[in-house]
Coordinates of C-alpha atoms in Angstrom, one line a residue:
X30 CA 3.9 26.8 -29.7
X31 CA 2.0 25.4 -32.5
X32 CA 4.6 22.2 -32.7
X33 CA 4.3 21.6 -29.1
X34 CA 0.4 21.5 -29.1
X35 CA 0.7 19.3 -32.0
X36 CA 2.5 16.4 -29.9
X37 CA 0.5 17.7 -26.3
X38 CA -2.5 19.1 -26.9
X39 CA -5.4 19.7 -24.2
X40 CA -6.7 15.9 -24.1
X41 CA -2.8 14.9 -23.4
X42 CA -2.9 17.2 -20.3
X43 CA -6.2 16.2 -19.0
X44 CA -5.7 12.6 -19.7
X45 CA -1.8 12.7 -17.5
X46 CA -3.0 15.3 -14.6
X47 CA -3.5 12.9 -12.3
X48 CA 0.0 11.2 -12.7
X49 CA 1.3 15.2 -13.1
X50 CA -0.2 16.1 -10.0
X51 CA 1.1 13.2 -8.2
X52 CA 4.7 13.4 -9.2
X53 CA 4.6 17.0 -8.5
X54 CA 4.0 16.3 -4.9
X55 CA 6.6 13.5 -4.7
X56 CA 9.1 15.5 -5.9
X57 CA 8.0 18.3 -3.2
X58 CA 7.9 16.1 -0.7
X59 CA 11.7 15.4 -1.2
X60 CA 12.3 18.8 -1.2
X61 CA 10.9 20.0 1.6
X62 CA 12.0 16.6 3.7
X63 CA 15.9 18.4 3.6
X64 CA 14.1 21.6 6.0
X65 CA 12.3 19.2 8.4
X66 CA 13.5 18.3 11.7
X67 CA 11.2 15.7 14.6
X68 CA 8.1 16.4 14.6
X69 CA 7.9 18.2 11.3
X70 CA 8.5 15.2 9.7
X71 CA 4.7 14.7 9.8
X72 CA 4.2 17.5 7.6
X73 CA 5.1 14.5 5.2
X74 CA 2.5 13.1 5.2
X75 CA -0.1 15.7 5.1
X76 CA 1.7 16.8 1.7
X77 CA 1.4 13.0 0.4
X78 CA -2.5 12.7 1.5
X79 CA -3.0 16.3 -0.7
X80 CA -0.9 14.8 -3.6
X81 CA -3.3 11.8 -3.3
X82 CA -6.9 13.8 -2.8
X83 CA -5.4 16.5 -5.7
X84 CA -4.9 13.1 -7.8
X85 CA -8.2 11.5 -7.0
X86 CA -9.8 15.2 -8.1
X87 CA -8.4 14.9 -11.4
X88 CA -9.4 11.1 -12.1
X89 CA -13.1 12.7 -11.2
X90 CA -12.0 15.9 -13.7
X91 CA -11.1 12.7 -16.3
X92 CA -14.7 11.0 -15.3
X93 CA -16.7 14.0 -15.8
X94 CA -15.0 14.0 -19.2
X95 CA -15.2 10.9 -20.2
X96 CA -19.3 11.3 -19.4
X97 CA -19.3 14.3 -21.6
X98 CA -17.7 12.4 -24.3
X99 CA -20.1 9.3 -24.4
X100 CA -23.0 11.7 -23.8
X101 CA -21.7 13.3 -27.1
X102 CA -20.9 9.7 -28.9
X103 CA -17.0 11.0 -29.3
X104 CA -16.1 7.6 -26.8
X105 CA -12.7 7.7 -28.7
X106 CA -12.1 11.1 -27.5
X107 CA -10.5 10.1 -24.4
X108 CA -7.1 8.6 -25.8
X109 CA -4.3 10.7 -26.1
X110 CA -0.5 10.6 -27.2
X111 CA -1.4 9.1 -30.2
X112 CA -3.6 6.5 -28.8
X113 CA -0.9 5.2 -26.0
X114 CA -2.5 6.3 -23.1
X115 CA -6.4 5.5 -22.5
X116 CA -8.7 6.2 -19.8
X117 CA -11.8 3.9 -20.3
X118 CA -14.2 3.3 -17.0
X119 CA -11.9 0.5 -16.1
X120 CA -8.9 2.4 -15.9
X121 CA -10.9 5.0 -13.8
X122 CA -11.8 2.6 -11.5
X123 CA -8.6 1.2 -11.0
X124 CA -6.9 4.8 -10.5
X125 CA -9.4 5.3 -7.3
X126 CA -8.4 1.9 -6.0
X127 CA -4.8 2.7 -6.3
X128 CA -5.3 6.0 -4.2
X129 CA -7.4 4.6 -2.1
X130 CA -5.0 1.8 -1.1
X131 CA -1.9 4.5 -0.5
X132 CA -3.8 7.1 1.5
X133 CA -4.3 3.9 3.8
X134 CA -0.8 2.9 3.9
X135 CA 0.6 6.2 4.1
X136 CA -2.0 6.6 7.7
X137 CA -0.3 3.1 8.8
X138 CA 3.6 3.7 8.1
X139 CA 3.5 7.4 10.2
X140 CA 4.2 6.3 13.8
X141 CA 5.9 2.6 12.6
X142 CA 8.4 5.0 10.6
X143 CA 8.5 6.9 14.3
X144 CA 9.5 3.3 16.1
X145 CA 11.9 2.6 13.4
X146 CA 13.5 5.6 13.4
X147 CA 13.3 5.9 9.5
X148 CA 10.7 8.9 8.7
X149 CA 12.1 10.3 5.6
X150 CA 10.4 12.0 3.2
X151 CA 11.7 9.6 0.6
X152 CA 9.2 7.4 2.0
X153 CA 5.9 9.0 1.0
X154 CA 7.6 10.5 -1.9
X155 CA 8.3 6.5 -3.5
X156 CA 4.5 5.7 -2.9
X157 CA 3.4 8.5 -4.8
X158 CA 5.7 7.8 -7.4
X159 CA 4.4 4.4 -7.7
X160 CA 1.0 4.9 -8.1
X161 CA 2.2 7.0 -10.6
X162 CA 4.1 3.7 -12.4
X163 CA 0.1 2.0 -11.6
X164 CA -2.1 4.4 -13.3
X165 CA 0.5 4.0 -16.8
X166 CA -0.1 0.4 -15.7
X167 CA -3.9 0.3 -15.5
X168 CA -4.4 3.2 -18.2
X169 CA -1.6 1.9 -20.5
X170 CA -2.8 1.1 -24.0
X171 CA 0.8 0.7 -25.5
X172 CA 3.1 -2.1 -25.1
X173 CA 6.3 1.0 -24.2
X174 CA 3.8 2.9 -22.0
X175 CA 3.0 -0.5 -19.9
X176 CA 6.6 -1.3 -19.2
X177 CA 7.7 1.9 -18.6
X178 CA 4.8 2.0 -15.7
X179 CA 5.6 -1.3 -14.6
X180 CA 9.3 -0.7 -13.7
X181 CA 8.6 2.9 -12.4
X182 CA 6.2 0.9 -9.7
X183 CA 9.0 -2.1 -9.1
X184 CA 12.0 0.0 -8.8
X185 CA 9.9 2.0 -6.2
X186 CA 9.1 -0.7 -4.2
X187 CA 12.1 -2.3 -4.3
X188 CA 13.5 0.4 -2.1
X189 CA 10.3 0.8 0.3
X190 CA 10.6 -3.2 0.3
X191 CA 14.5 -2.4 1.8
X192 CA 13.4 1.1 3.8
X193 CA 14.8 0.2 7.1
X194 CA 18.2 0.0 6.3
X195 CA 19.4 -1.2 9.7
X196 CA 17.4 -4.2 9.5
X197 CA 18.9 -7.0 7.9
X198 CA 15.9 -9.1 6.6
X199 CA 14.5 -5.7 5.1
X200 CA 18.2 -5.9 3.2
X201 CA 17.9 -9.2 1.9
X202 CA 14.2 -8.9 0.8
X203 CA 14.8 -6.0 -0.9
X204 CA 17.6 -7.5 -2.8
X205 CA 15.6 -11.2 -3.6
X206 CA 12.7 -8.9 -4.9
X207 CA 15.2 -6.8 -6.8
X208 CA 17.2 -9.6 -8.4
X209 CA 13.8 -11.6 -9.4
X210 CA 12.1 -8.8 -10.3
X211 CA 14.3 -7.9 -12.9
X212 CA 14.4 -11.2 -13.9
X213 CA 10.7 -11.4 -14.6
X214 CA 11.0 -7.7 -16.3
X215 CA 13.2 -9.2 -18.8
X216 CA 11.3 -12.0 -19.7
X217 CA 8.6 -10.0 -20.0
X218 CA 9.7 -7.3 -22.0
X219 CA 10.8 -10.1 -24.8
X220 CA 7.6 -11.3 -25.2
X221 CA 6.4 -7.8 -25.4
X222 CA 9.6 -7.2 -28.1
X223 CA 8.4 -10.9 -30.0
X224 CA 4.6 -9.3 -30.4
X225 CA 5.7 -5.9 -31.6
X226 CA 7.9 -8.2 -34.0
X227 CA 4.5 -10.3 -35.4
X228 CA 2.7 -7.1 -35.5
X229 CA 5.1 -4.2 -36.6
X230 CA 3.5 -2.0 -33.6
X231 CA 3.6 -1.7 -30.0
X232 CA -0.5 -0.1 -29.5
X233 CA -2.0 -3.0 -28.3
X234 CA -5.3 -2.4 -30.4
X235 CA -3.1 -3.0 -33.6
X236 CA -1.2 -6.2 -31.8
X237 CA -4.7 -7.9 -31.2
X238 CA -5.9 -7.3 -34.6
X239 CA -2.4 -8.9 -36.3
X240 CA -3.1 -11.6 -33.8
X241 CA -6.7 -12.2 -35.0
X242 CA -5.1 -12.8 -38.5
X243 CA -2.2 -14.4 -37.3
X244 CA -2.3 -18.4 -37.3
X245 CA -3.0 -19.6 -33.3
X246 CA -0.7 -22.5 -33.2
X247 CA 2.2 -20.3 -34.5
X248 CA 5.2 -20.7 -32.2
X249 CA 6.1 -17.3 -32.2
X250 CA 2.8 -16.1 -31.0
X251 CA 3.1 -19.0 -28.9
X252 CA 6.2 -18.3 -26.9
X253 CA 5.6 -14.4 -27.3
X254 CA 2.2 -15.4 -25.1
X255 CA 3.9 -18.2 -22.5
X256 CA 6.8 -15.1 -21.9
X257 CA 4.9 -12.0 -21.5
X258 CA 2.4 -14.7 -19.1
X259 CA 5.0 -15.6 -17.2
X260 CA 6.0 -11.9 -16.4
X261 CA 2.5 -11.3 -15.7
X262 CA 2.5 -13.8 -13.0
X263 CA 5.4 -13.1 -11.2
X264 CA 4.0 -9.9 -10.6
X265 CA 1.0 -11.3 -9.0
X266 CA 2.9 -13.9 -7.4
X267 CA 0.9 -17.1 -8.8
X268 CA 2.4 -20.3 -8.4
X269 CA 5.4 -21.4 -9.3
X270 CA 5.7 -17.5 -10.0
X271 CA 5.7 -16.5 -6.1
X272 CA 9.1 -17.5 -4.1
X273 CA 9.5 -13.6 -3.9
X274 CA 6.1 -12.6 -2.1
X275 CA 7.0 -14.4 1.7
X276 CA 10.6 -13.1 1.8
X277 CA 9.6 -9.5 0.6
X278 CA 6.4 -9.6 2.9
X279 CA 8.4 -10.6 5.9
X280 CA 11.1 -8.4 5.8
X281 CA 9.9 -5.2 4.4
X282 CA 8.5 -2.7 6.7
X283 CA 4.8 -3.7 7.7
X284 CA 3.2 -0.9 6.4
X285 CA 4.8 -1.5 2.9
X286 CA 3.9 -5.0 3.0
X287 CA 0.4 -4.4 3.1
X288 CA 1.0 -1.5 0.3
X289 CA 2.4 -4.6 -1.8
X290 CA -0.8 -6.9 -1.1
X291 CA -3.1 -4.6 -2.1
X292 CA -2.5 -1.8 -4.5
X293 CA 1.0 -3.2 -6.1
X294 CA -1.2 -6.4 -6.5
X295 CA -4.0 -4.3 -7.8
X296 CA -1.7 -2.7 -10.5
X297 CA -0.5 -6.0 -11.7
X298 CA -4.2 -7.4 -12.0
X299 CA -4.9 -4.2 -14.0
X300 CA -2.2 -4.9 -16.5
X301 CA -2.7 -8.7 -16.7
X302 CA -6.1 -7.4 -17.5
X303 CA -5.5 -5.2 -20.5
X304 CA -3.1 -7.8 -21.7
X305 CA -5.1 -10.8 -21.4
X306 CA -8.5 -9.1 -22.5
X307 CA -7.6 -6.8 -24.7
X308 CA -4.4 -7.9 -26.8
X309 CA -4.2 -11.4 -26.2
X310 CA -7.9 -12.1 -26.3
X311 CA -7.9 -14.0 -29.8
X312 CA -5.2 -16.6 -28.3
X313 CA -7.5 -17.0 -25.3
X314 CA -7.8 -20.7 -26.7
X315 CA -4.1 -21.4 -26.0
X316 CA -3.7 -19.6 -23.1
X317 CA -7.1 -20.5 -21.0
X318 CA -5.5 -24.5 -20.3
X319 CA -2.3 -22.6 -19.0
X320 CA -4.3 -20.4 -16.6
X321 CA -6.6 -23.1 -15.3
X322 CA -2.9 -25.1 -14.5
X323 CA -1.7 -22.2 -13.0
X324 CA -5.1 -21.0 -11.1
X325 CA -4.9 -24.7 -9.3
X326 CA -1.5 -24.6 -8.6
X327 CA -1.9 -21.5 -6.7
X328 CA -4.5 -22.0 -4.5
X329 CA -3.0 -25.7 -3.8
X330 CA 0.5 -24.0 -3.0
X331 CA -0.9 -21.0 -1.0
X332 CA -3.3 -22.5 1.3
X333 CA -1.1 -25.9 2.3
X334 CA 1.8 -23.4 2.6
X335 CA -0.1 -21.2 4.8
X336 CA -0.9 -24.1 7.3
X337 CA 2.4 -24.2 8.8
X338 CA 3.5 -20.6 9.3
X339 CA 4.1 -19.2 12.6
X340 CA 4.8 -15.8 10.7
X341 CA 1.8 -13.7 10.7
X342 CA 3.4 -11.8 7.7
X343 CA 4.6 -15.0 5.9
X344 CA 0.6 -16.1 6.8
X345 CA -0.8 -13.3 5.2
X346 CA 1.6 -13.4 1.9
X347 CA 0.8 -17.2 1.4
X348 CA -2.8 -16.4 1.9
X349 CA -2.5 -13.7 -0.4
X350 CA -0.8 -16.2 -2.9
X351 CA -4.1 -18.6 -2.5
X352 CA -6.4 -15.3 -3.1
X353 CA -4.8 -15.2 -6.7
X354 CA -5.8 -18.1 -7.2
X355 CA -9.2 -17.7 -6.9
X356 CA -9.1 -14.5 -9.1
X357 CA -7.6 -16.5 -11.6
X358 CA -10.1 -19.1 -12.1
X359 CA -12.6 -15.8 -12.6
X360 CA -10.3 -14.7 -15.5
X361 CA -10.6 -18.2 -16.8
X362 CA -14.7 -18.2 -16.7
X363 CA -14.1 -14.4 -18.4
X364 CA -12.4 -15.8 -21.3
X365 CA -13.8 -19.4 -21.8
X366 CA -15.2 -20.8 -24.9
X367 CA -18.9 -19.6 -23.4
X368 CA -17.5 -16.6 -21.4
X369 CA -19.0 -15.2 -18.6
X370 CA -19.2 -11.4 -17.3
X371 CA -19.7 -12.2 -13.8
X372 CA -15.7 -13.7 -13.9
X373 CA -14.3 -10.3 -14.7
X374 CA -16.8 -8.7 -12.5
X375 CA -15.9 -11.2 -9.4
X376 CA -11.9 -9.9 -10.2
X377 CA -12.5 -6.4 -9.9
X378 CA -14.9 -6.5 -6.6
X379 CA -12.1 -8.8 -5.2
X380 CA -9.8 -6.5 -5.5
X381 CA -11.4 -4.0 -4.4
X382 CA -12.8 -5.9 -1.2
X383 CA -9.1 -7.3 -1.0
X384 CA -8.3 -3.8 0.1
X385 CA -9.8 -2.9 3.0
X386 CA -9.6 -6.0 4.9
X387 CA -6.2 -7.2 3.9
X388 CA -4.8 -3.7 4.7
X389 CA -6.9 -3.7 8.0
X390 CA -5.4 -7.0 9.3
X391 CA -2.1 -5.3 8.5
X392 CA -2.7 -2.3 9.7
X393 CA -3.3 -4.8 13.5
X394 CA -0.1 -6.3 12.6
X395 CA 1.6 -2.6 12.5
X396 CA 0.1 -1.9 16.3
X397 CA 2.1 -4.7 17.6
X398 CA 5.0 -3.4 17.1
X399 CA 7.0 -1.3 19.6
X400 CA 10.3 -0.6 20.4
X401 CA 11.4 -3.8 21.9
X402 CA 9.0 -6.1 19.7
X403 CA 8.9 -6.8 16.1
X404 CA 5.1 -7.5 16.6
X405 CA 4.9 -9.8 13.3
X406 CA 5.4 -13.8 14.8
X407 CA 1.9 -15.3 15.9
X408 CA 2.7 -15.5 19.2
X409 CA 3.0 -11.8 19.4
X410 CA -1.1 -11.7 18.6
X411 CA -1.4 -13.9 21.9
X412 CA -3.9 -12.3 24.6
X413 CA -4.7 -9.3 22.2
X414 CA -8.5 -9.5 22.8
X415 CA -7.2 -8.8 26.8
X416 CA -4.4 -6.0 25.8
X417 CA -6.9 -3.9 23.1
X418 CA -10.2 -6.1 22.5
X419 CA -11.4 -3.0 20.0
X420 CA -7.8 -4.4 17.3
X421 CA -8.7 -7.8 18.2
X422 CA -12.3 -7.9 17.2
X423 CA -11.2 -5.8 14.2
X424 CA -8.8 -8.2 13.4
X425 CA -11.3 -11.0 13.5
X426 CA -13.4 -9.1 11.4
X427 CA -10.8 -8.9 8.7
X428 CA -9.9 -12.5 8.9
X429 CA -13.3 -13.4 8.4
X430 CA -13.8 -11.3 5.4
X431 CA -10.7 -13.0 4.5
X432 CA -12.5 -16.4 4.6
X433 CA -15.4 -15.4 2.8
X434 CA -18.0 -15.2 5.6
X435 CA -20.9 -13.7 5.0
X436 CA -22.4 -10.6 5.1
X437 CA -18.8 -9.5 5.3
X438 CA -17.3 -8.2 2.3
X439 CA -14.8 -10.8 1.0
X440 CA -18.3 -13.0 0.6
X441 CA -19.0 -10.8 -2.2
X442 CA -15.5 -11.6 -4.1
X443 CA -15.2 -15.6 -3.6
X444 CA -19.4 -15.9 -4.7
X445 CA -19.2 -14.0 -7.8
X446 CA -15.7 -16.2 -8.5
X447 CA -17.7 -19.1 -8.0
X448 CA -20.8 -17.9 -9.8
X449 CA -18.8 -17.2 -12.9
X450 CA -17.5 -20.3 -12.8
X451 CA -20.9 -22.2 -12.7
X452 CA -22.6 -20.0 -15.5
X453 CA -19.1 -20.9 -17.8
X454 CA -19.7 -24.6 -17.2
X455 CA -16.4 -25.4 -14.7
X456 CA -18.9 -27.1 -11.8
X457 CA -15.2 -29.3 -11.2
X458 CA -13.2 -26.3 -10.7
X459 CA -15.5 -24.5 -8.7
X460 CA -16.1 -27.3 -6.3
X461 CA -12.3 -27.3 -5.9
X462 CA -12.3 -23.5 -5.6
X463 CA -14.7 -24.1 -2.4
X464 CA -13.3 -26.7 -0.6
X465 CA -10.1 -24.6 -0.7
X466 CA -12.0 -21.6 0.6
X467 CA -12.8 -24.1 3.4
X468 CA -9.3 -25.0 4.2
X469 CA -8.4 -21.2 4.1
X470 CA -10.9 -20.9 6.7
X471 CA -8.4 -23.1 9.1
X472 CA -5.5 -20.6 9.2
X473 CA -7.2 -17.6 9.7
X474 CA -9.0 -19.2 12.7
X475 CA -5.2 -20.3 14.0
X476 CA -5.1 -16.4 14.3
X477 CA -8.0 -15.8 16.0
X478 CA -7.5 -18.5 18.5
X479 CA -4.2 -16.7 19.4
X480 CA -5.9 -13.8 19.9
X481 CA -8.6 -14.8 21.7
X482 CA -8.1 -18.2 24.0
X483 CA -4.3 -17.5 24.4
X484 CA -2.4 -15.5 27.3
X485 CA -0.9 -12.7 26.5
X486 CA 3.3 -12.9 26.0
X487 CA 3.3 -9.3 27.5
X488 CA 1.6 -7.2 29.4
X489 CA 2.6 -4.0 28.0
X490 CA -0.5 -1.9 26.7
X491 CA -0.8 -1.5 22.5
X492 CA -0.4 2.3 22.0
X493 CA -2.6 3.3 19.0
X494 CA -1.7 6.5 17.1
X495 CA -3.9 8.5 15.1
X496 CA -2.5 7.7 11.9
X497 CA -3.2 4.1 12.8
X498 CA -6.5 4.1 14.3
X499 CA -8.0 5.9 11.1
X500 CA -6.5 3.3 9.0
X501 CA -8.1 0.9 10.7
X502 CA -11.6 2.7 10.7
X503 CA -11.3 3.1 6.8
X504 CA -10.9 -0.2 6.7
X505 CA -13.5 -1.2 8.7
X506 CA -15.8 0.6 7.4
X507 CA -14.8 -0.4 3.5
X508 CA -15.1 -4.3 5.2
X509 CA -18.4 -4.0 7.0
X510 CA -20.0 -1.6 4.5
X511 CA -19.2 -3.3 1.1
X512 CA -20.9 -6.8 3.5
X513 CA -24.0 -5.0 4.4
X514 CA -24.5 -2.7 1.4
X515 CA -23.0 -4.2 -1.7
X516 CA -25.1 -3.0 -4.6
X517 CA -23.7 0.6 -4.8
X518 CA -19.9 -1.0 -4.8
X519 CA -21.3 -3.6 -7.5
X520 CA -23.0 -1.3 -9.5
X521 CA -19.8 0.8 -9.3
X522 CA -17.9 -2.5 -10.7
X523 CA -20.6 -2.9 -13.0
X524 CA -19.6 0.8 -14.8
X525 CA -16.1 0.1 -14.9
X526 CA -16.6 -3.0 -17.1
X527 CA -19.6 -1.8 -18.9
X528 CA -22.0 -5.1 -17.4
X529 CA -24.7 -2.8 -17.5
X530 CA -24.9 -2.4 -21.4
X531 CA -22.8 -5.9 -21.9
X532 CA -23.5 -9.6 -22.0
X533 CA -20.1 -10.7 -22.8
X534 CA -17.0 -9.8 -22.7
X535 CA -15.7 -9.5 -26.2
X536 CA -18.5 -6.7 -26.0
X537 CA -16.3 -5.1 -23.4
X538 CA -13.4 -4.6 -25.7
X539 CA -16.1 -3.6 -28.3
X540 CA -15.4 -6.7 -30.5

């Protein structure tokens, strides 16, 4: 007994029961699912939404710790298994945006799972297990410990990408995603193996200290940087990193595709983070020119790309594509030669307000479809404001937000972008960054035009299930309510990154 304590001791436990409780659930899931029959099937997802609240009530359990601990002055005390697992305010913050994200998508897939006759437990049981692969992701402070997170999150969606197994173009995007996800995996897990090799250890505390000694133009550090980048992107699909994102948002179930823009995308942002900000931070000089070429390219490829879909799915994914963009250029203001807080700060409240309204405006896109209708081509919106005017202005709502128009939240994620970028001293690329935001504008009105000035292609009434219509009043309210009260969300983003006592970022990592 007294070995085992030695390797998992109490702060081990309290530190994983969030990602215990929610693979505990998964796994019951799939073992109940064999004893369900119909309508039982539903008792799915009341297990999954438990798993989820049970998960969220140990992240607080891990809060109210951490509190005691900085309270006490013991802020170190919240690392366990020998210091590769950490959970600081930001990975806090992103495990409630993770749950958050798949109690929403788990409301959306019940009755499209229904339609496509594909409601297997296996379903709910892969979205737990992911957010389990995102919390490693987010609260990951060892090079093994990140990877390991990031491939139990890809292999799971991979499958949810190909869930409908009769549908062909779910096939095929599932296998694209697969094939160039473990492309990207590979690549990135030598540039993890070349950084372990300059610094003899995989915590990522120790690699950023060996490469604060370690010469910046060396071209192991180098290509080490450009290869673990390069994974890093693909996972957030940034240009030329994103041929995956329209074929795997078109052809995997709707309900999953929204999943994959919010809280898969979220999990990637949080590892990017850690590895950008925390290990890579003293090459921030070679790699800053890279993300600027790489922030530009995506917003150019995403928005003109997003101009001539007739796909609302493909739409969304290219738009999505152009929203990384933007968070890029806030990660290049967070790590310029005269940083600015308010970058890092404008990432996290995008993702958050990325959430709700993306997820809302897919959740619309899920009510479209019935039995006889695929409900994701634009002409399938046509007449909605005529067929269920409550979706449609809901739907304008979101695409609004999208666009950044005020007081809606997505204002709130594209102002502190640009204000980050302005207090770091890039007036050129924030003028790009808006004219963009003005061409983005464009698409998401070619939506609402459908919607609204167009006759509808069918008459047949949109039926609404439960499930559906409290996704879409989460997401509503998270869209609306961040717009006209932002301060408690910003204050919230403000804890996670420590803005409050900080003034720049190296103070964030405590350097």
């Amino acid at each position: 007994m007294s070995s085992f304590a030695q390797y998992f001791n109490s702060t081990d436990y309290l530190l994983s029961l969030p990602m215990i409780m929610l693979a505990l659930f998964g796994i019951f899931v799939l073992i109940t699912d064999v004893f369900l029959k119909g309508e039982e099937k539903r008792l799915n997802v009341w297990a999954s939404l438990a798993g989820l609240a049970v998960s969220a009530g140990a992240v607080w359990k891990v809060q109210l710790a951490y509190r005691s601990a900085v309270a006490r002055g013991i802020d170190s005390s919240l690392m366990g298994f020998g210091g590769s697992l950490i959970f600081d305010r930001f990975a806090i913050y992103f495990c409630y945006l993770f749950l958050a994200g798949a109690a929403v998508a788990i409301l959306m897939s019940v009755k499209y799972l229904e339609i496509e006759e594909e409601n297997h437990g296996e379903f709910y049981a892969l979205i737990l297990f992911s957010v389990v692969g995102m919390m490693c992701m987010a609260a990951g402070y060892d090079i093994v410990l990140l990877f390991i997170g990031l491939e139990l999150m890809a292999l799971s969606t991979y499958v949810l990408v190909g869930f409908l197994r009769r549908d062909r173009r779910s096939n095929e995007a599932a296998l694209k995603y697969l094939l160039l996800g473990a492309f990207s995996s590979g690549i990135f897990a030598y540039g993890l193996s070349l950084f372990y090799g300059l610094s003899g250890s995989t915590n990522i505390g120790a690699i950023a200290e060996a490469l604060q000694k370690t010469n910046p133009k060396d071209p192991i550090a180098i290509l080490a940087m450009i290869t673990v980048a390069t994974g890093l992107l693909f996972k957030i699909a940034a240009v030329p990193f994103h041929q995956w994102a329209p074929d795997a948002y078109e052809g995997a179930p709707t309900s999953v595709t929204g999943y994959m823009s919010v809280a898969v995308k979220a999990a990637g942002w949080a590892m990017l983070l850690r590895i950008f900000l925390w290990m890579l931070y003293p090459m921030r000089a070679t790699y800053v020119p890279l993300l600027v070429f790489v922030s530009l390219a995506t917003m150019t490829g995403g928005n003109l790309a997003a101009l001539t879909q007739t796909n609302l799915k493909r739409l969304l994914a290219y738009s999505s594509i152009s929203h990384v963009g933007y968070m890029l250029l806030g990660l290049v203001a967070g790590t310029a030669i005269s940083p600015s807080m308010t970058g890092i700060k404008g990432i996290l409240i995008y993702l958050l307000v990325y959430t709700f309204m993306n997820l809302g405006a897919f959740a619309v896109i899920t009510s479209l479809r019935r039995r006889d209708i695929i409900g994701d081509e634009l002409d399938d919106i046509n007449g909605l404001m005529q067929k269920a005017p409550l979706e449609a202005i809901l739907m304008l709502v979101f695409l609004l937000s999208l666009a950044g128009i005020p007081p809606l939240a997505g204002f709130y994620g594209k102002y502190f972008i640009f204000l980050s970028l302005i207090e770091s001293g890039h007036f050129v690329l924030a003028s790009v960054a808006v004219l963009y935001a003005v061409l983005g504008l464009y698409y998401y009105l070619k939506i609402a035009n459908a919607m609204l000035m167009r006759p509808a292609e069918t008459a047949e009434p949109i039926a609404m299930s439960f499930g559906l219509r409290a996704a879409l009043a989460i997401s509503a309210i998270g869209t609306i309510g961040i717009g006209l009260f932002p301060d408690i969300f910003i204050k919230a983003v403000n804890w996670s990154i420590h803005a409050e006592a900080a003034d720049s970022v190296a103070r964030l990592m405590g350097r």
